[in-house]
Amino acid sequence: MSKPSNCSETSSITPQCQYYVVRKKRLCRMTVRPGRQYCGEHEPRPKTDNGKDDLRIPCPNDPKHTCYASKLKKHLSICNARQQQQPDYIILNINGSTDTGDCPRLPLNKIPLKTISKVIDKVNILYDKYLKDKIPMLSEKPIHTTVLDEFNDPGRTESSLRHLRQASRLLHIVENEGFVKPNTCFIELGAGKGHLSYYAWWAWCRDTNSNVLLIDRASLRHKRDNKLRDNCLKTNQSKINATDQNEPDDEWDESSIKYSNNVHRLRADLANLALERVPAVRASEAVVGYAKHLCGVATDYALRCITSTGVLDKVSGVALATCCHHRCERAACLASRPLQSLGIDAEDFNVLLGVVSWATCGDGRSRDARKRTPADSRTHARTQTRAEVTDVDGENYGTKNLNLSQERRELIGKRAKMLLDWGRVLYLKELGFDAQLVYYVPSTVSLENVCIVAKKIS
């Protein structure tokens, strides 16, 4: 099988903005117009008619970017963030929350100490009863062949290698579970720049009638799936050229051109996506969902999306590596209902969403600081814990007097995260999946190392 080439380097001939971004310690990566040195964001201010510097103001459509005040009207007419007619597969909040209960979320330092202690006790009891020793660590696998070339690149940083190890393991999970079948739509939920789907295409979709569908709510630059489209165009052009040279018709099949164009990307929020209406899904016989580090409530939206009524019969399985549980929302979280039946009410659940961050937040110091003084980490952790305390009306609020070591805090945080993912597993089991939690990589590769693996029971 042909392997993807290393596409990590940006072409050196692409005009690049020469503005130095101090925070990132590199040049801005936006492209520039021919003959210009800077992108529109960093171009020196032009003069207005009265000779004053033109001002850049936040765009009314999306304040994350700016435009010149004098050109605001023109910008609003072409702005990518402007209101546009939505395709039929966008239905507002179709996968969102149906819970209208009002229980505002508060930071831990606004919650009574006794409430936090009570939730910690519940977390430990539920974990010991339902999850202790029941989450297996998957056996080690060699780096997947589609990832191997990039993994062996001597210029790779350790951070990059960790991401490649995770991508490789998720590819192995999909294959080992038997999800790879003809005419399958492999859907990356929360795709980001599409690295995982890039490898998935090379592994399962090249020269087949399967396709990859990438879904993300953001419009990102330097998307890896653009490399796949370039490859498709080159393949199609070479076959067209072969036909123009009057080569025999049986040298290639016209249908292979269609199959080469099997990369699709949707810009959509998973909360608003009716997956059964997406053309690539309708045209496929089977559907597989996968994701690497699907953040917070996006995991709940994704599971509702891929198990919706119009798609459920096609779904072969899912493999979702979760993360950022502190960004879950009780009203939308699939775990809130099963946990409520086990004694975690709305107030407790919001405390749970604060506790989960203990699993990955460390002791509050930077990496450099930990390297300089590793011996006093526990003392620093205790100091940080006490510094977050707020006393109101004589009652202890926050985590004061918990007297938890850094290791114990991390353990409680991990258990809380497991409970949230376990609630999602219960949801999948109700829909006819054989679902479980697994550790798909060691914690030395990623602290967020839990994956939901679910296979549809025939």
Short mmCIF file of C-alpha atoms in Angstrom, two decimals:
data_model
loop_
_atom_site.label_atom_id
_atom_site.label_comp_id
_atom_site.label_asym_id
_atom_site.label_seq_id
_atom_site.Cartn_x
_atom_site.Cartn_y
_atom_site.Cartn_z
CA MET A 1 0.00 0.00 0.00
CA SER A 2 1.30 3.44 -0.90
CA LYS A 3 1.98 5.65 2.05
CA PRO A 4 1.34 9.37 2.37
CA SER A 5 4.35 11.60 2.00
CA ASN A 6 5.37 14.06 4.67
CA CYS A 7 3.22 17.15 4.07
CA SER A 8 4.08 19.05 7.23
CA GLU A 9 6.22 21.67 5.54
CA THR A 10 4.57 24.72 4.01
CA SER A 11 5.68 25.43 0.47
CA SER A 12 8.62 27.83 0.48
CA ILE A 13 7.36 29.62 -2.63
CA THR A 14 4.09 30.71 -0.97
CA PRO A 15 4.22 34.45 -0.18
CA GLN A 16 4.11 34.78 3.61
CA CYS A 17 3.42 37.74 5.86
CA GLN A 18 6.67 39.12 7.28
CA TYR A 19 5.14 40.31 10.56
CA TYR A 20 6.87 38.69 13.54
CA VAL A 21 4.40 37.37 16.13
CA VAL A 22 6.21 37.76 19.43
CA ARG A 23 3.86 35.52 21.40
CA LYS A 24 4.36 32.61 18.99
CA LYS A 25 8.02 33.39 18.21
CA ARG A 26 7.54 33.08 14.47
CA LEU A 27 6.34 34.97 11.42
CA CYS A 28 2.63 35.29 10.73
CA ARG A 29 1.58 32.43 8.44
CA MET A 30 -1.08 34.31 6.48
CA THR A 31 -0.48 34.55 2.74
CA VAL A 32 -0.04 37.98 1.17
CA ARG A 33 -0.94 39.55 -2.13
CA PRO A 34 1.76 39.58 -4.83
CA GLY A 35 4.15 42.45 -4.22
CA ARG A 36 3.08 42.93 -0.58
CA GLN A 37 5.05 42.15 2.57
CA TYR A 38 2.20 41.91 5.06
CA CYS A 39 -1.24 40.34 5.29
CA GLY A 40 -4.37 42.45 5.70
CA GLU A 41 -4.20 42.14 9.48
CA HIS A 42 -0.62 43.42 9.76
CA GLU A 43 -0.36 45.82 6.82
CA PRO A 44 0.73 49.31 7.96
CA ARG A 45 -2.29 51.55 8.33
CA PRO A 46 -3.33 53.39 5.18
CA LYS A 47 -4.35 57.04 5.27
CA THR A 48 -7.94 58.24 5.11
CA ASP A 49 -9.09 61.13 2.90
CA ASN A 50 -8.31 63.64 5.64
CA GLY A 51 -4.75 62.31 6.05
CA LYS A 52 -5.28 60.43 9.33
CA ASP A 53 -4.42 56.79 9.94
CA ASP A 54 -7.31 54.47 9.14
CA LEU A 55 -8.44 52.42 12.13
CA ARG A 56 -8.97 48.66 12.28
CA ILE A 57 -12.13 47.77 14.17
CA PRO A 58 -13.62 44.41 15.24
CA CYS A 59 -15.91 42.95 12.61
CA PRO A 60 -19.56 43.12 13.75
CA ASN A 61 -20.11 39.59 12.40
CA ASP A 62 -17.19 38.05 14.26
CA PRO A 63 -15.00 40.14 16.62
CA LYS A 64 -12.18 37.58 16.29
CA HIS A 65 -11.05 39.41 13.17
CA THR A 66 -10.86 43.09 12.21
CA CYS A 67 -11.29 45.32 9.20
CA TYR A 68 -10.60 48.96 8.29
CA ALA A 69 -13.33 51.33 9.43
CA SER A 70 -13.38 53.05 6.04
CA LYS A 71 -13.99 49.70 4.30
CA LEU A 72 -16.52 48.27 6.72
CA LYS A 73 -19.43 48.31 4.28
CA LYS A 74 -17.52 46.41 1.63
CA HIS A 75 -16.13 43.97 4.19
CA LEU A 76 -19.59 43.11 5.53
CA SER A 77 -20.72 42.17 2.03
CA ILE A 78 -17.95 39.58 1.62
CA CYS A 79 -17.18 38.59 5.22
CA ASN A 80 -17.01 34.82 5.70
CA ALA A 81 -18.83 35.19 9.03
CA ARG A 82 -21.87 36.94 7.52
CA GLN A 83 -25.29 35.37 7.74
CA GLN A 84 -25.83 33.07 4.78
CA GLN A 85 -28.53 30.69 3.66
CA GLN A 86 -28.04 27.39 5.50
CA PRO A 87 -28.08 24.01 3.72
CA ASP A 88 -30.90 21.61 4.56
CA TYR A 89 -28.69 19.50 6.83
CA ILE A 90 -28.33 22.39 9.30
CA ILE A 91 -31.18 22.35 11.84
CA LEU A 92 -30.70 24.55 14.88
CA ASN A 93 -30.01 22.59 18.08
CA ILE A 94 -31.19 19.26 16.65
CA ASN A 95 -28.53 17.45 18.71
CA GLY A 96 -28.51 19.92 21.56
CA SER A 97 -30.05 19.94 24.99
CA THR A 98 -33.68 19.18 25.74
CA ASP A 99 -33.23 19.81 29.47
CA THR A 100 -34.69 23.16 30.48
CA GLY A 101 -33.82 22.86 34.16
CA ASP A 102 -32.04 25.89 35.60
CA CYS A 103 -28.99 25.16 37.73
CA PRO A 104 -26.24 27.70 37.04
CA ARG A 105 -22.69 26.42 37.11
CA LEU A 106 -20.39 27.98 39.70
CA PRO A 107 -16.61 27.82 40.12
CA LEU A 108 -15.41 25.64 42.98
CA ASN A 109 -14.40 28.64 45.10
CA LYS A 110 -18.09 29.67 45.18
CA ILE A 111 -19.29 26.26 46.37
CA PRO A 112 -19.42 25.19 50.05
CA LEU A 113 -16.63 22.88 51.13
CA LYS A 114 -19.09 20.34 52.51
CA THR A 115 -20.79 20.08 49.10
CA ILE A 116 -17.46 19.47 47.37
CA SER A 117 -16.52 16.81 49.95
CA LYS A 118 -19.90 15.11 49.47
CA VAL A 119 -19.42 14.95 45.69
CA ILE A 120 -15.90 13.56 46.07
CA ASP A 121 -17.27 10.78 48.28
CA LYS A 122 -19.95 9.97 45.69
CA VAL A 123 -17.36 9.90 42.90
CA ASN A 124 -15.21 7.41 44.81
CA ILE A 125 -18.18 5.19 45.71
CA LEU A 126 -19.56 5.08 42.15
CA TYR A 127 -16.15 4.51 40.60
CA ASP A 128 -15.33 1.63 42.96
CA LYS A 129 -18.72 0.02 42.33
CA TYR A 130 -18.99 0.34 38.54
CA LEU A 131 -15.60 1.08 36.97
CA LYS A 132 -12.72 -0.09 39.16
CA ASP A 133 -10.49 -2.54 37.22
CA LYS A 134 -12.99 -2.55 34.34
CA ILE A 135 -11.24 -0.20 31.90
CA PRO A 136 -8.60 -2.21 30.00
CA MET A 137 -5.35 -0.87 28.59
CA LEU A 138 -5.09 -1.85 24.94
CA SER A 139 -2.02 -3.84 24.00
CA GLU A 140 0.81 -2.05 22.25
CA LYS A 141 0.69 -1.94 18.44
CA PRO A 142 3.34 -0.94 15.90
CA ILE A 143 2.92 2.45 14.29
CA HIS A 144 0.30 2.23 11.53
CA THR A 145 1.77 2.04 8.04
CA THR A 146 0.07 5.23 6.90
CA VAL A 147 1.61 7.16 9.79
CA LEU A 148 5.03 5.52 9.74
CA ASP A 149 6.77 7.83 7.25
CA GLU A 150 5.91 10.94 9.23
CA PHE A 151 6.67 9.22 12.53
CA ASN A 152 10.18 8.36 11.30
CA ASP A 153 10.88 11.93 10.18
CA PRO A 154 13.95 12.96 12.21
CA GLY A 155 12.68 16.54 12.49
CA ARG A 156 9.59 15.60 14.51
CA THR A 157 9.21 17.07 18.00
CA GLU A 158 8.17 14.92 20.94
CA SER A 159 4.77 16.66 21.00
CA SER A 160 4.21 15.80 17.34
CA LEU A 161 5.23 12.19 17.91
CA ARG A 162 2.69 11.87 20.71
CA HIS A 163 -0.09 13.00 18.38
CA LEU A 164 1.06 10.54 15.72
CA ARG A 165 1.05 7.69 18.25
CA GLN A 166 -2.54 8.52 19.16
CA ALA A 167 -3.62 8.72 15.53
CA SER A 168 -1.94 5.38 14.82
CA ARG A 169 -3.71 3.70 17.74
CA LEU A 170 -7.13 4.99 16.71
CA LEU A 171 -6.60 3.66 13.19
CA HIS A 172 -5.76 0.25 14.65
CA ILE A 173 -8.90 0.34 16.81
CA VAL A 174 -11.15 0.98 13.81
CA GLU A 175 -9.52 -1.87 11.89
CA ASN A 176 -9.47 -4.35 14.79
CA GLU A 177 -13.16 -3.76 15.51
CA GLY A 178 -14.04 -4.66 11.92
CA PHE A 179 -15.40 -1.24 10.99
CA VAL A 180 -13.58 -1.08 7.64
CA LYS A 181 -15.98 -2.23 4.93
CA PRO A 182 -16.71 -1.24 1.31
CA ASN A 183 -18.83 1.83 0.62
CA THR A 184 -18.37 3.23 4.12
CA CYS A 185 -18.44 6.88 5.12
CA PHE A 186 -15.71 7.46 7.70
CA ILE A 187 -16.73 10.56 9.64
CA GLU A 188 -14.26 12.56 11.71
CA LEU A 189 -16.31 14.44 14.27
CA GLY A 190 -14.64 17.68 15.33
CA ALA A 191 -12.02 17.21 12.64
CA GLY A 192 -9.90 20.32 13.21
CA LYS A 193 -7.17 20.33 10.58
CA GLY A 194 -8.05 16.79 9.54
CA HIS A 195 -4.86 14.90 10.31
CA LEU A 196 -6.70 11.75 11.40
CA SER A 197 -8.86 11.67 8.26
CA TYR A 198 -5.78 12.21 6.14
CA TYR A 199 -4.36 8.93 7.41
CA ALA A 200 -7.78 7.26 7.28
CA TRP A 201 -8.11 8.09 3.58
CA TRP A 202 -4.77 6.55 2.76
CA ALA A 203 -5.59 3.49 4.85
CA TRP A 204 -9.18 2.76 3.81
CA CYS A 205 -10.46 5.02 1.02
CA ARG A 206 -7.74 5.27 -1.61
CA ASP A 207 -8.90 3.48 -4.77
CA THR A 208 -12.14 2.35 -3.08
CA ASN A 209 -15.77 3.46 -3.06
CA SER A 210 -15.52 4.56 0.59
CA ASN A 211 -15.10 8.21 1.56
CA VAL A 212 -14.05 10.43 4.44
CA LEU A 213 -16.24 13.20 5.79
CA LEU A 214 -14.69 15.85 8.04
CA ILE A 215 -16.95 17.95 10.26
CA ASP A 216 -15.85 20.99 12.23
CA ARG A 217 -17.55 24.25 13.15
CA ALA A 218 -14.42 26.32 12.49
CA SER A 219 -12.85 27.31 9.19
CA LEU A 220 -9.18 26.51 9.64
CA ARG A 221 -6.09 27.23 7.57
CA HIS A 222 -3.51 24.61 6.60
CA LYS A 223 -6.08 21.79 6.51
CA ARG A 224 -4.51 18.42 5.83
CA ASP A 225 -7.45 17.25 3.73
CA ASN A 226 -6.46 19.84 1.12
CA LYS A 227 -3.51 17.55 0.37
CA LEU A 228 -5.94 14.75 -0.40
CA ARG A 229 -7.93 16.93 -2.80
CA ASP A 230 -4.71 17.89 -4.57
CA ASN A 231 -3.89 14.21 -4.90
CA CYS A 232 -7.38 13.53 -6.31
CA LEU A 233 -7.00 16.29 -8.91
CA LYS A 234 -3.63 14.95 -10.03
CA THR A 235 -5.06 11.42 -10.29
CA ASN A 236 -8.03 12.59 -12.33
CA GLN A 237 -5.88 14.71 -14.64
CA SER A 238 -3.47 11.88 -15.34
CA LYS A 239 -6.35 9.59 -16.30
CA ILE A 240 -7.91 12.24 -18.51
CA ASN A 241 -4.55 12.72 -20.23
CA ALA A 242 -4.32 8.98 -20.79
CA THR A 243 -7.72 9.04 -22.50
CA ASP A 244 -6.69 11.98 -24.70
CA GLN A 245 -3.78 9.91 -25.95
CA ASN A 246 -6.25 7.31 -27.25
CA GLU A 247 -5.18 4.60 -24.88
CA PRO A 248 -7.49 1.54 -24.72
CA ASP A 249 -10.68 2.04 -22.73
CA ASP A 250 -10.01 -1.00 -20.57
CA GLU A 251 -6.87 0.58 -19.12
CA TRP A 252 -8.93 2.34 -16.45
CA ASP A 253 -12.48 2.58 -15.24
CA GLU A 254 -14.29 5.94 -15.30
CA SER A 255 -15.83 5.15 -11.92
CA SER A 256 -12.40 5.45 -10.33
CA ILE A 257 -12.48 9.20 -10.98
CA LYS A 258 -15.59 9.44 -8.86
CA TYR A 259 -13.97 7.38 -6.13
CA SER A 260 -10.87 9.55 -6.18
CA ASN A 261 -13.02 12.53 -5.27
CA ASN A 262 -14.08 11.02 -1.96
CA VAL A 263 -12.99 13.69 0.49
CA HIS A 264 -15.69 15.94 1.94
CA ARG A 265 -15.59 18.66 4.60
CA LEU A 266 -18.56 20.34 6.26
CA ARG A 267 -18.37 23.49 8.30
CA ALA A 268 -21.08 22.81 10.85
CA ASP A 269 -21.64 22.78 14.58
CA LEU A 270 -22.34 19.20 15.68
CA ALA A 271 -25.25 20.52 17.75
CA ASN A 272 -26.99 21.62 14.55
CA LEU A 273 -26.11 18.83 12.09
CA ALA A 274 -28.75 16.44 10.70
CA LEU A 275 -26.29 13.80 9.52
CA GLU A 276 -28.85 11.77 7.57
CA ARG A 277 -29.30 14.69 5.15
CA VAL A 278 -25.61 14.93 4.21
CA PRO A 279 -25.14 13.63 0.63
CA ALA A 280 -21.98 11.65 1.44
CA VAL A 281 -23.82 9.81 4.21
CA ARG A 282 -26.90 9.13 2.09
CA ALA A 283 -24.73 7.62 -0.65
CA SER A 284 -22.94 5.22 1.71
CA GLU A 285 -24.05 1.82 2.97
CA ALA A 286 -22.23 2.09 6.30
CA VAL A 287 -21.08 4.85 8.64
CA VAL A 288 -18.17 4.93 11.11
CA GLY A 289 -17.55 7.81 13.51
CA TYR A 290 -14.17 8.59 15.00
CA ALA A 291 -12.43 11.47 16.73
CA LYS A 292 -9.22 12.33 18.54
CA HIS A 293 -9.68 14.60 21.57
CA LEU A 294 -13.28 15.59 20.95
CA CYS A 295 -13.68 18.44 23.38
CA GLY A 296 -16.24 18.58 26.20
CA VAL A 297 -19.88 18.85 25.18
CA ALA A 298 -18.92 18.27 21.53
CA THR A 299 -18.67 14.56 22.38
CA ASP A 300 -22.30 14.55 23.49
CA TYR A 301 -23.39 16.41 20.37
CA ALA A 302 -21.36 14.00 18.24
CA LEU A 303 -22.91 10.90 19.80
CA ARG A 304 -26.43 12.27 19.34
CA CYS A 305 -25.55 13.24 15.77
CA ILE A 306 -24.21 9.85 14.69
CA THR A 307 -26.96 7.90 16.48
CA SER A 308 -29.87 9.97 15.18
CA THR A 309 -32.87 8.13 13.79
CA GLY A 310 -31.98 8.50 10.11
CA VAL A 311 -28.38 7.30 10.53
CA LEU A 312 -28.46 4.72 13.32
CA ASP A 313 -29.23 1.75 11.03
CA LYS A 314 -26.11 2.49 8.96
CA VAL A 315 -23.68 2.95 11.85
CA SER A 316 -21.11 0.17 12.20
CA GLY A 317 -19.40 1.69 15.21
CA VAL A 318 -17.61 4.63 16.79
CA ALA A 319 -14.20 5.29 18.31
CA LEU A 320 -14.10 8.61 20.15
CA ALA A 321 -11.13 9.74 22.23
CA THR A 322 -12.58 12.24 24.69
CA CYS A 323 -11.02 15.22 26.46
CA CYS A 324 -11.72 18.52 28.26
CA HIS A 325 -14.58 17.24 30.42
CA HIS A 326 -14.66 20.57 32.26
CA ARG A 327 -16.19 22.01 29.09
CA CYS A 328 -19.23 19.75 29.30
CA GLU A 329 -22.65 21.22 29.96
CA ARG A 330 -25.04 19.48 32.31
CA ALA A 331 -28.10 20.22 30.19
CA ALA A 332 -26.53 18.59 27.11
CA CYS A 333 -24.33 15.91 28.70
CA LEU A 334 -25.49 12.35 28.04
CA ALA A 335 -24.14 11.27 31.43
CA SER A 336 -26.35 13.59 33.48
CA ARG A 337 -29.46 11.34 33.36
CA PRO A 338 -27.82 8.02 34.35
CA LEU A 339 -25.73 9.72 37.03
CA GLN A 340 -28.81 11.45 38.42
CA SER A 341 -30.41 8.05 38.91
CA LEU A 342 -27.34 7.14 40.97
CA GLY A 343 -27.58 10.15 43.27
CA ILE A 344 -25.67 12.87 41.35
CA ASP A 345 -28.19 15.72 41.21
CA ALA A 346 -27.84 18.94 39.20
CA GLU A 347 -25.80 20.74 41.86
CA ASP A 348 -23.52 17.75 42.34
CA PHE A 349 -23.04 17.42 38.60
CA ASN A 350 -21.82 21.00 38.30
CA VAL A 351 -19.31 20.32 41.09
CA LEU A 352 -18.24 17.24 39.15
CA LEU A 353 -17.47 19.44 36.14
CA GLY A 354 -15.12 21.47 38.33
CA VAL A 355 -13.39 18.46 39.86
CA VAL A 356 -12.55 16.81 36.50
CA SER A 357 -9.92 19.45 35.77
CA TRP A 358 -7.83 18.11 38.65
CA ALA A 359 -6.87 15.16 36.44
CA THR A 360 -4.80 17.28 34.06
CA CYS A 361 -4.18 20.69 35.61
CA GLY A 362 -0.93 19.75 37.38
CA ASP A 363 0.23 21.82 40.33
CA GLY A 364 -0.21 25.23 38.74
CA ARG A 365 3.40 25.76 37.72
CA SER A 366 4.86 25.97 34.23
CA ARG A 367 6.88 23.08 32.78
CA ASP A 368 10.08 25.07 33.23
CA ALA A 369 9.31 25.71 36.89
CA ARG A 370 8.63 22.02 37.53
CA LYS A 371 11.94 21.10 35.93
CA ARG A 372 13.82 23.56 38.12
CA THR A 373 12.27 22.51 41.44
CA PRO A 374 10.67 19.07 41.15
CA ALA A 375 11.16 18.22 44.80
CA ASP A 376 8.74 20.78 46.27
CA SER A 377 5.80 20.04 43.98
CA ARG A 378 3.60 18.73 46.75
CA THR A 379 4.20 21.78 48.95
CA HIS A 380 3.42 24.05 46.04
CA ALA A 381 0.25 22.11 45.28
CA ARG A 382 -1.00 22.51 48.83
CA THR A 383 -0.20 26.22 48.78
CA GLN A 384 -2.11 26.68 45.53
CA THR A 385 -5.10 24.81 46.91
CA ARG A 386 -5.34 27.10 49.92
CA ALA A 387 -4.83 30.23 47.84
CA GLU A 388 -8.07 29.54 45.95
CA VAL A 389 -10.23 29.72 49.08
CA THR A 390 -13.01 32.23 49.65
CA ASP A 391 -14.77 32.54 53.01
CA VAL A 392 -18.28 33.95 52.95
CA ASP A 393 -20.41 34.55 56.07
CA GLY A 394 -18.17 32.33 58.15
CA GLU A 395 -18.74 29.24 55.98
CA ASN A 396 -15.83 27.60 54.19
CA TYR A 397 -16.04 27.77 50.43
CA GLY A 398 -13.78 26.22 47.84
CA THR A 399 -11.21 23.49 48.49
CA LYS A 400 -9.82 24.74 51.81
CA ASN A 401 -9.14 22.06 54.39
CA LEU A 402 -9.57 19.22 51.89
CA ASN A 403 -5.93 18.36 52.63
CA LEU A 404 -5.55 16.39 49.44
CA SER A 405 -2.14 15.63 47.98
CA GLN A 406 -1.51 16.40 44.33
CA GLU A 407 -1.63 12.67 43.51
CA ARG A 408 -4.98 12.28 45.27
CA ARG A 409 -6.46 15.26 43.47
CA GLU A 410 -5.38 13.82 40.13
CA LEU A 411 -6.90 10.46 40.99
CA ILE A 412 -10.25 12.02 41.94
CA GLY A 413 -10.23 14.08 38.76
CA LYS A 414 -9.58 10.98 36.64
CA ARG A 415 -12.36 9.08 38.36
CA ALA A 416 -14.79 11.94 37.73
CA LYS A 417 -13.85 11.96 34.03
CA MET A 418 -14.39 8.19 33.85
CA LEU A 419 -17.88 8.56 35.30
CA LEU A 420 -18.84 11.09 32.63
CA ASP A 421 -17.54 8.84 29.85
CA TRP A 422 -19.23 5.84 31.44
CA GLY A 423 -22.54 7.69 31.27
CA ARG A 424 -21.96 8.10 27.53
CA VAL A 425 -21.26 4.38 27.23
CA LEU A 426 -24.58 3.62 28.93
CA TYR A 427 -26.33 5.82 26.36
CA LEU A 428 -24.77 3.82 23.51
CA LYS A 429 -25.71 0.51 25.12
CA GLU A 430 -29.35 1.62 25.26
CA LEU A 431 -29.21 2.11 21.48
CA GLY A 432 -27.92 -1.40 20.77
CA PHE A 433 -24.13 -0.95 20.85
CA ASP A 434 -21.54 -3.14 22.52
CA ALA A 435 -19.73 -0.20 24.11
CA GLN A 436 -16.83 0.11 26.52
CA LEU A 437 -14.13 2.46 27.76
CA VAL A 438 -10.49 1.64 27.00
CA TYR A 439 -7.13 3.24 27.63
CA TYR A 440 -5.94 3.52 24.04
CA VAL A 441 -2.49 4.96 24.79
CA PRO A 442 -0.38 5.17 27.96
CA SER A 443 -0.68 8.27 30.12
CA THR A 444 2.90 9.14 29.16
CA VAL A 445 1.64 9.78 25.63
CA SER A 446 -1.45 11.74 26.72
CA LEU A 447 -3.20 12.35 30.01
CA GLU A 448 -6.44 12.33 28.02
CA ASN A 449 -6.00 8.67 27.09
CA VAL A 450 -9.52 7.23 27.31
CA CYS A 451 -11.47 6.19 24.22
CA ILE A 452 -15.12 5.22 23.82
CA VAL A 453 -15.29 2.18 21.53
CA ALA A 454 -18.73 1.01 20.46
CA LYS A 455 -19.73 -1.62 17.92
CA LYS A 456 -23.29 -1.96 16.64
CA ILE A 457 -24.78 -5.31 17.56
CA SER A 458 -26.38 -6.89 14.50
#
